[in-house]
Amino acid sequence: MSDSVSVDVDVDVLVIGAGVTGIYQLYRAREAGFGVRLLEAGSGVGGTWYWNRYPEARFDSESYTYGYLFSKELWEEWEWSERFAGQPEIERYFNYVVDRFDLRRDISFGTKVTAAVYDEPTGTWVVRTADGGETRARYVVAATGILSVPFIPGIEGRADFRGAQHHTGQWPKAPVDFTGKRVALIGTGSSGVQIVPAIADQVASLTVYQKVADWLTPLNNAPIEPEEQAQLKAGFESIRDTLNTSPSGFLHQITMRSGLEDSPEQRQAFYEERWNGPGFTKLSEHYYDMTTNEVVNKEWCEFIAARIRSIVEDPETAEKLIPKDHAYGGRRPPFGTGYYETYNKPNVSLVDINVTPIVRITESGIETAEGLHEVDIIIWATGYDFGTGALNRLGVRGRGGLPLEEYWADGPSTYLGVVTAGFPNFFFPGGPHGALGNNPRYAGDQVDFVTDALVRTREHGHDVVEVDPAAELEWTEMMNDKASVSSFLQSSYFYGANIPGKPIRQLLNPTGRWKLQELIADVVEKDYTTFTFSRTGS
C-alpha cells in the first residue's frame, strides 16, 4: 500500500529566477499548458543583466545571438543598436520580451526564495520566501544562473571601511558619482576590465589591484548599421538554425586547419585578423588546434604580448599585464575596449597583489605590504561563486530531507546538467554541467528538454519524474574525466578555484554542446529510459 496522498497545488510549475533562462522557461511552460509562476528576488527582469549595471557593463556575445529565437516576430521587431549591447539596452530587451508575450502577470518580484522542500507523500515542492510566503508546486525549475552569487574575498577589515563599497554584481540602481574620487578596483576579470576605462576620466585616481593577468583582446564593438539590420531580419531562419546547432552557440566558424599548415608569415597575418575580429572569434574562429598546439598557442600569446607592450607606455606596467602562468584558453578570456590604453593615463596605476599583497582594509583605504593607500570608493570586481553558488543557497531539500548542498559537498552531481538524483520534479537549466559557449543557447536546449519531459510526464498520467542514479553517475564521471576536460585550468573559476574551501570540480560541460544535444536526443528517442516516472496515490 502506498503512503502517497493527493493534494492541491498552487501552481504546476514554479520557476525561480527571471534571467534569460527563467523567462524562456516561463514562456515554454505556459505555452505547453501548465499553470506557472516565476519568483524573482529583484524588482525587475534580466537576471545577470538586472544586477550587473556598473558603467560599461555589456555583452561579449553578439547581441542578436544572445536574444531569443522562439519568435520570428520578436526577432523582426527588436533591433539591437550595437554588435555588443550595453546593460541598459539589454535590460530594455528583457522587459520588452516579458511585456510582448504578457509574461509579467506570472512574475512575482521582490520574492527571494529561502527554502524549497520536497514533500514525498504528495510528490510536490513547498517553496518558502523571505517575505513569509509559501507556494506548493508540482515541479520546481531553478533558473538561478551560474553568475548570480557575488563573491568578495574575506580580507580583514572590510567592514571598517568608511567609504563606499560596491560589487559589480550588486551594483546600485542610482548612478555612482566618481567625480574627483579616489577609487580602488580589486579584480581584473570580465567585469573589471570593462569598468576601468569607463571611469578613468572621472576619478581623481584609480588604483587597480590585479591577482591574475588574463589574455585580454579587443572587443571590437560597432553599431549595427541599417544594411546589417536588414540582413539579420531577412536571415532569421538560417541564423536560428545555425545558432540552434552550433557547438559554441555563436555564428562563428572555426578555422578548419592546423596553424602549422600555414607559414610563419601567414600565421602572423592570421593573428592580426583575429586581433581585429569581434569578441569570442579570437577563440571560436581561430585555428582548430590553437588551444592544443603548443607552437601555435605560444605564437598567439607572443603576438598579444607584443601588442600590450606596444600600447602600454610604461614597460613595468606592461609586463604586469602579460600573463605568465597560463596560455591562451587556460582561463576564460576577457574582452575590452581601451583597457590597455587606460594605463597610460597619469591617474591610473596597477598593483600586482602577488608582489604587493593586500594586508587589510582600513577605515580610510587599503593597506598593502608597501603601506596604506587612502581611497573613497572600493569596487569589488572579484567574481562569483560560479555554477553551484545559487543552487546551494536555495535551501533545497530532497527525499528524506537531504540538503542539496550536502549532496553536492564534493562538487555537483548531475544528469545532462539539469537534474540530480534524489530530488524528484526539480530541474536547474543553465546550472552546473550545462555546456561551453553562448549561455542562452545551451540553456535553451535544457529548457526545451525540461518542458518536453514535463509534457511526457503529464501525457502518461504521471506526476513524479526523477533521474536514474546510474545515469547521473555516468554523466558526472564524464564531466570530471581528465580525458575530456577543456583547455581551462583547474585554477580558474570554472572549477570553483576562486572560492576558499570549495572542492575543485568541473562546473562546466567540457564535452560541449554537441554532446548535450546528442544525449538529449537519445533520451527522447528511447522514451526517457534514464528516468523513473510514477504517480502519487497509486
XYZ file of C-alpha atoms in Angstrom:
538
model
C 0.000 0.000 0.000
C 1.307 3.460 -0.893
C 1.671 6.203 1.693
C 1.187 8.767 -1.060
C -1.713 11.206 -0.831
C -3.211 13.677 -3.247
C -3.020 17.391 -2.558
C -3.979 20.573 -4.353
C -1.103 22.595 -5.705
C -0.942 26.341 -6.091
C 0.822 26.025 -9.415
C 2.040 23.243 -11.700
C 5.463 24.716 -12.441
C 7.286 27.175 -10.215
C 10.251 28.900 -11.880
C 12.903 30.646 -9.773
C 14.794 33.482 -11.443
C 13.821 35.981 -14.163
C 17.028 35.890 -16.152
C 17.395 34.807 -19.765
C 16.763 31.145 -18.865
C 13.917 31.672 -16.410
C 11.979 33.917 -18.785
C 12.253 31.316 -21.535
C 11.171 28.546 -19.136
C 8.140 30.620 -18.108
C 7.212 31.091 -21.753
C 7.663 27.418 -22.689
C 5.774 26.076 -19.654
C 2.847 28.387 -20.248
C 2.742 27.592 -23.953
C 2.665 23.890 -23.017
C -0.475 24.453 -20.950
C 0.960 24.338 -17.440
C -0.059 26.661 -14.660
C 3.181 28.518 -13.982
C 4.567 31.175 -11.678
C 8.008 32.785 -11.596
C 9.619 34.118 -8.418
C 12.302 36.799 -8.762
C 14.330 38.308 -5.912
C 14.920 41.570 -7.764
C 12.445 44.256 -8.750
C 12.887 43.668 -12.471
C 13.733 41.090 -15.113
C 17.086 40.308 -16.693
C 18.921 38.243 -14.092
C 22.625 38.938 -14.520
C 21.697 41.928 -16.657
C 19.477 43.339 -13.940
C 22.080 43.125 -11.172
C 25.209 43.995 -13.219
C 24.589 47.658 -14.075
C 28.065 49.051 -13.488
C 29.452 51.552 -16.021
C 30.119 49.959 -19.421
C 28.626 46.560 -18.486
C 27.863 44.872 -21.783
C 27.666 41.636 -23.750
C 30.744 39.965 -25.142
C 28.483 37.632 -27.125
C 26.944 39.244 -30.213
C 23.634 40.782 -29.123
C 21.443 39.004 -31.658
C 22.960 35.619 -30.812
C 22.165 36.120 -27.117
C 18.495 37.016 -27.604
C 15.558 34.649 -28.006
C 14.881 32.643 -31.154
C 11.402 31.278 -30.415
C 9.579 34.065 -32.279
C 10.273 35.409 -35.740
C 8.064 38.400 -34.936
C 10.189 39.243 -31.899
C 13.348 38.925 -33.992
C 11.957 41.327 -36.588
C 10.544 43.826 -34.096
C 13.597 44.292 -31.909
C 16.675 45.990 -33.312
C 19.903 45.822 -31.359
C 21.815 49.069 -31.736
C 25.280 47.572 -31.260
C 27.105 44.358 -32.008
C 27.693 44.037 -28.250
C 24.868 45.819 -26.447
C 25.281 47.629 -23.145
C 23.376 46.814 -19.940
C 20.627 49.472 -20.302
C 19.690 48.162 -23.752
C 19.857 44.545 -22.580
C 17.524 45.292 -19.677
C 15.117 47.066 -22.045
C 15.119 43.979 -24.257
C 14.099 41.610 -21.470
C 11.364 43.993 -20.363
C 10.134 44.194 -23.940
C 10.001 40.402 -24.168
C 8.027 39.859 -20.954
C 5.537 42.559 -21.966
C 5.344 41.494 -25.613
C 4.324 37.969 -24.561
C 2.317 39.017 -21.490
C 4.645 37.158 -19.121
C 4.808 39.826 -16.434
C 1.442 38.803 -14.964
C 3.005 35.480 -13.938
C 6.094 37.004 -12.265
C 6.340 37.891 -8.576
C 9.100 40.452 -7.982
C 10.917 41.113 -4.721
C 10.378 37.474 -3.785
C 13.559 35.810 -2.565
C 13.368 32.041 -2.148
C 14.699 30.807 1.188
C 13.634 27.137 1.108
C 12.377 24.527 -1.346
C 11.367 21.311 0.399
C 10.188 18.132 -1.316
C 7.055 16.630 0.242
C 7.360 12.919 -0.505
C 3.803 11.775 0.276
C 2.332 14.266 -2.186
C 5.197 14.436 -4.697
C 5.175 18.224 -4.512
C 7.533 21.001 -3.503
C 6.827 23.557 -0.796
C 8.721 26.757 -1.599
C 9.088 29.474 1.021
C 10.182 33.050 0.503
C 11.779 35.726 2.669
C 8.512 37.669 2.934
C 6.832 34.698 4.635
C 5.072 33.448 1.525
C 4.633 29.764 0.710
C 3.817 28.093 -2.591
C 3.128 24.425 -3.252
C 4.180 23.370 -6.733
C 4.274 20.090 -8.601
C 7.540 20.980 -10.311
C 10.298 23.454 -9.485
C 12.651 24.853 -12.123
C 15.537 26.734 -10.506
C 16.797 29.007 -13.283
C 19.081 30.758 -10.836
C 22.058 31.105 -13.157
C 25.767 30.445 -12.832
C 26.847 34.052 -12.208
C 24.339 35.178 -9.605
C 26.123 34.933 -6.239
C 28.801 37.658 -5.974
C 31.999 36.684 -4.209
C 34.009 39.084 -2.052
C 37.228 37.728 -0.556
C 37.482 37.708 3.210
C 40.044 40.467 3.560
C 40.458 41.669 7.121
C 38.828 44.979 7.971
C 36.396 45.254 5.081
C 33.547 46.190 7.424
C 35.647 49.012 8.887
C 35.930 50.971 5.646
C 34.060 54.282 5.919
C 33.833 54.966 2.209
C 31.507 53.378 -0.366
C 31.890 49.757 -1.476
C 30.221 48.138 -4.489
C 30.457 44.692 -6.076
C 29.994 44.765 -9.839
C 27.354 42.031 -9.498
C 25.286 44.023 -6.981
C 25.589 47.476 -8.444
C 23.129 50.110 -7.175
C 20.429 51.438 -9.479
C 21.303 55.028 -8.633
C 24.409 56.124 -10.574
C 27.604 56.153 -8.545
C 29.322 59.531 -8.636
C 33.023 59.002 -9.281
C 33.817 62.656 -9.919
C 37.046 63.600 -8.195
C 37.063 60.412 -6.114
C 39.999 58.209 -5.198
C 38.946 54.742 -6.355
C 40.353 51.285 -5.800
C 39.238 48.417 -8.026
C 40.025 44.850 -6.954
C 39.840 42.192 -9.669
C 40.533 42.269 -13.405
C 38.213 39.659 -14.905
C 35.474 40.360 -17.448
C 33.740 42.984 -15.280
C 36.867 44.715 -14.027
C 38.298 45.274 -17.499
C 35.037 46.881 -18.627
C 34.739 49.328 -15.754
C 38.385 50.526 -15.649
C 38.335 52.608 -18.851
C 34.722 53.642 -18.220
C 35.532 55.613 -15.054
C 39.201 56.583 -15.509
C 38.445 60.063 -16.817
C 36.027 60.847 -13.968
C 38.124 59.873 -10.972
C 40.929 61.724 -9.226
C 42.838 58.439 -9.101
C 42.190 54.815 -9.948
C 44.303 52.040 -8.453
C 43.704 48.583 -9.924
C 44.630 45.573 -7.791
C 45.343 42.582 -10.008
C 45.743 38.996 -8.854
C 45.893 37.248 -12.231
C 46.668 38.792 -15.599
C 44.486 37.498 -18.438
C 44.937 37.415 -22.192
C 42.621 40.335 -22.869
C 41.976 41.241 -26.503
C 39.811 43.998 -28.042
C 36.032 43.530 -28.019
C 35.849 45.499 -31.273
C 32.303 46.697 -30.770
C 30.456 48.585 -33.519
C 26.988 49.928 -34.319
C 24.690 47.655 -36.307
C 24.027 49.700 -39.420
C 20.689 49.631 -41.333
C 22.073 47.338 -44.049
C 23.147 44.748 -41.476
C 19.818 45.117 -39.650
C 18.019 44.243 -42.870
C 20.286 41.242 -43.426
C 19.649 39.985 -39.905
C 15.883 40.246 -40.327
C 15.919 38.528 -43.701
C 18.173 35.747 -42.478
C 16.209 34.757 -39.392
C 15.565 31.118 -40.310
C 19.143 30.485 -41.371
C 20.587 32.269 -38.336
C 18.233 30.428 -35.987
C 19.131 27.055 -37.467
C 22.849 27.796 -37.192
C 22.603 29.009 -33.602
C 20.454 26.026 -32.622
C 23.099 23.586 -33.833
C 26.364 25.491 -33.390
C 28.704 23.802 -30.879
C 29.605 27.214 -29.435
C 26.170 28.801 -29.738
C 27.642 31.509 -31.961
C 27.558 32.181 -35.692
C 31.345 31.855 -35.716
C 33.084 29.285 -37.878
C 36.226 27.603 -36.590
C 39.196 27.669 -38.972
C 39.431 24.044 -40.034
C 43.158 23.818 -40.486
C 46.122 23.483 -38.195
C 48.168 26.566 -37.594
C 51.201 24.622 -38.723
C 49.709 24.268 -42.199
C 50.360 27.988 -42.652
C 53.777 29.574 -42.959
C 55.028 31.772 -40.081
C 54.220 34.838 -42.176
C 50.700 33.581 -42.897
C 50.159 32.870 -39.217
C 51.151 36.417 -38.267
C 48.653 37.786 -40.771
C 46.029 35.413 -39.357
C 46.727 36.589 -35.810
C 46.251 40.163 -36.992
C 42.824 39.216 -38.370
C 41.868 37.569 -35.113
C 43.034 40.572 -33.059
C 40.788 42.817 -35.156
C 37.842 40.424 -35.091
C 34.835 40.758 -32.774
C 34.675 39.222 -29.303
C 34.935 35.469 -28.987
C 36.106 34.993 -32.584
C 39.612 35.136 -31.114
C 38.789 31.723 -29.683
C 35.995 30.311 -31.827
C 37.325 31.267 -35.293
C 40.962 30.535 -34.522
C 42.964 27.592 -35.858
C 41.182 24.465 -34.658
C 44.301 23.371 -32.773
C 45.163 26.727 -31.201
C 44.438 25.545 -27.655
C 46.225 22.198 -28.091
C 49.180 23.024 -30.332
C 51.926 24.496 -28.144
C 53.713 26.171 -31.062
C 50.602 27.953 -32.318
C 49.363 28.883 -28.854
C 52.756 30.264 -27.858
C 52.937 32.345 -31.031
C 49.438 33.733 -30.458
C 50.344 34.640 -26.871
C 53.552 36.298 -28.058
C 51.510 38.263 -30.588
C 49.184 39.534 -27.849
C 52.110 40.274 -25.522
C 53.783 42.340 -28.246
C 50.566 44.317 -28.683
C 50.380 45.002 -24.945
C 53.975 46.237 -24.925
C 53.279 48.480 -27.915
C 50.200 50.034 -26.304
C 51.247 50.424 -22.663
C 53.945 53.061 -22.364
C 55.385 52.002 -19.002
C 57.360 48.753 -19.508
C 56.872 47.633 -15.904
C 53.092 48.017 -16.133
C 53.042 46.268 -19.489
C 54.818 43.233 -18.031
C 52.328 43.077 -15.181
C 49.511 42.898 -17.742
C 51.040 39.958 -19.620
C 50.076 36.534 -18.209
C 52.999 34.399 -17.130
C 51.136 31.436 -15.623
C 48.833 30.217 -18.408
C 48.474 30.003 -22.161
C 45.577 31.405 -24.174
C 42.418 29.444 -23.345
C 43.685 28.390 -19.924
C 41.215 30.841 -18.399
C 38.065 32.481 -19.708
C 39.454 35.256 -21.940
C 38.082 38.754 -21.300
C 37.449 41.354 -23.993
C 37.797 45.076 -23.508
C 37.709 48.492 -25.104
C 40.593 50.828 -24.348
C 41.690 48.780 -21.339
C 45.424 48.725 -22.008
C 45.383 52.356 -23.154
C 43.888 53.412 -19.811
C 47.161 52.603 -18.045
C 48.805 55.434 -19.960
C 46.734 57.948 -18.002
C 48.669 59.606 -15.156
C 45.884 58.990 -12.627
C 45.705 55.211 -13.207
C 48.051 52.670 -11.632
C 48.293 48.885 -11.417
C 49.257 46.846 -8.354
C 50.196 43.180 -8.660
C 48.966 41.774 -5.353
C 51.155 38.710 -5.744
C 54.147 41.022 -5.358
C 52.457 43.619 -3.176
C 49.733 41.759 -1.262
C 46.756 43.414 0.370
C 47.178 43.153 4.139
C 43.866 44.604 5.276
C 41.159 47.141 4.587
C 41.190 50.087 6.985
C 38.731 52.853 7.748
C 40.318 55.044 5.102
C 41.625 52.687 2.445
C 43.677 49.654 1.516
C 46.836 48.668 3.335
C 49.344 46.634 1.337
C 52.830 45.383 2.143
C 54.066 48.796 0.962
C 51.773 50.875 3.178
C 48.333 52.482 3.305
C 46.633 53.818 0.194
C 43.665 56.026 1.080
C 40.592 55.814 -1.151
C 36.977 56.997 -1.197
C 35.419 54.066 -3.085
C 36.279 50.366 -3.343
C 34.950 48.385 -6.293
C 34.933 44.617 -5.876
C 35.225 43.047 -9.346
C 36.027 39.731 -7.691
C 33.645 37.407 -9.495
C 31.086 34.866 -8.373
C 30.509 31.543 -6.686
C 30.195 30.024 -10.135
C 27.890 27.192 -11.134
C 26.560 25.900 -7.820
C 26.543 29.048 -5.693
C 22.886 29.998 -6.103
C 21.503 26.446 -6.025
C 23.377 25.608 -2.850
C 21.865 28.652 -1.151
C 18.212 27.990 -2.014
C 17.564 25.717 0.934
C 16.714 22.792 -1.359
C 15.756 19.583 0.473
C 15.084 16.370 -1.453
C 13.991 12.886 -0.470
C 14.450 12.210 3.228
C 15.190 15.884 3.793
C 18.570 15.596 2.046
C 20.121 19.081 1.622
C 21.288 19.729 -1.933
C 24.419 21.447 -0.631
C 25.231 18.305 1.349
C 24.645 16.019 -1.617
C 26.934 18.273 -3.648
C 29.519 18.753 -0.884
C 32.224 17.243 -3.115
C 31.017 19.024 -6.241
C 27.873 18.875 -8.383
C 26.453 15.538 -9.436
C 24.004 15.947 -12.313
C 22.458 14.377 -15.369
C 22.621 16.483 -18.533
C 23.369 19.429 -16.251
C 19.672 19.767 -15.468
C 18.591 17.207 -12.823
C 20.097 15.418 -9.829
C 19.142 12.092 -8.210
C 17.066 12.157 -5.032
C 15.394 15.446 -5.940
C 12.286 14.494 -7.957
C 10.485 17.112 -10.027
C 13.384 19.522 -9.551
C 15.268 20.971 -12.532
C 18.012 23.571 -12.973
C 18.588 24.516 -16.640
C 21.533 26.857 -17.102
C 23.239 25.455 -13.997
C 26.399 23.368 -13.493
C 27.473 20.904 -16.223
C 25.469 22.782 -18.850
C 27.908 23.328 -21.706
C 30.536 25.704 -23.017
C 29.884 28.745 -25.161
C 26.980 31.160 -25.533
C 24.908 30.573 -22.380
C 21.362 31.242 -23.691
C 21.785 28.722 -26.469
C 22.706 25.664 -24.391
C 20.452 26.723 -21.510
C 17.670 26.997 -24.067
C 18.341 23.394 -25.111
C 17.890 22.400 -21.471
C 14.675 24.399 -21.057
C 13.238 22.668 -24.111
C 14.238 19.304 -22.646
C 12.672 20.099 -19.259
C 9.428 21.238 -20.878
C 9.230 18.174 -23.109
C 9.890 15.909 -20.111
C 7.070 17.566 -18.165
C 4.716 17.165 -21.117
C 5.682 13.499 -21.408
C 5.039 13.041 -17.670
C 1.586 14.605 -17.961
C 0.607 12.711 -21.095
C 1.362 9.364 -19.449
C -0.665 10.155 -16.352
C 2.332 10.544 -14.050
C 3.189 13.384 -11.717
C 6.645 12.453 -10.410
C 9.774 12.217 -12.527
C 13.340 11.634 -11.370
C 16.632 10.599 -12.892
C 18.164 7.158 -12.533
C 21.214 7.485 -10.211
C 23.268 5.309 -12.580
C 22.663 7.749 -15.450
C 23.651 10.649 -13.211
C 26.847 8.898 -12.164
C 27.814 8.181 -15.769
C 27.248 11.794 -16.853
C 29.070 13.265 -13.849
C 32.050 10.986 -14.318
C 32.210 12.105 -17.947
C 32.198 15.738 -16.804
C 35.155 15.070 -14.495
C 37.005 12.723 -16.810
C 40.511 14.103 -17.336
C 40.494 12.849 -20.911
C 37.564 15.091 -21.834
C 38.313 18.310 -19.991
C 38.532 21.601 -21.816
C 41.597 23.815 -22.042
C 40.542 25.690 -18.901
C 42.905 25.246 -15.984
C 41.729 23.900 -12.644
C 42.875 27.192 -11.131
C 40.010 29.004 -12.912
C 36.582 29.787 -11.504
C 35.129 27.185 -13.883
C 36.383 24.693 -11.291
C 35.411 26.788 -8.277
C 39.055 27.596 -7.512
C 38.245 31.212 -6.631
C 36.104 30.207 -3.629
C 38.052 29.222 -0.479
C 37.144 25.710 0.631
C 35.117 24.875 -2.455
C 36.038 21.467 -3.938
C 37.918 21.668 -7.225
C 35.451 20.033 -9.604
C 34.385 20.590 -13.180
C 31.463 23.041 -13.207
C 31.078 23.226 -16.973
C 30.399 20.565 -19.576
C 33.802 20.025 -21.216
C 32.319 17.668 -23.834
C 30.471 20.625 -25.307
C 27.005 21.420 -26.525
C 27.087 18.762 -29.220
C 27.304 16.003 -26.599
C 24.481 17.554 -24.595
C 22.278 17.717 -27.682
C 23.258 14.192 -28.707
C 22.301 12.713 -25.351
C 19.082 14.705 -25.103
C 18.041 13.335 -28.494
C 18.974 9.831 -27.344
C 16.922 10.171 -24.154
C 13.861 11.288 -26.099
C 14.277 8.573 -28.746
C 14.461 5.910 -26.024
C 11.418 7.368 -24.252
C 13.260 8.656 -21.194
C 14.529 5.276 -20.011
C 17.114 7.071 -17.850
C 14.220 8.492 -15.814
C 11.688 6.955 -13.459
C 8.059 8.067 -13.672
C 5.337 7.445 -11.096
C 2.036 8.754 -9.836
C 1.282 9.746 -6.278
C -1.609 7.984 -4.565
C -1.296 4.839 -6.691
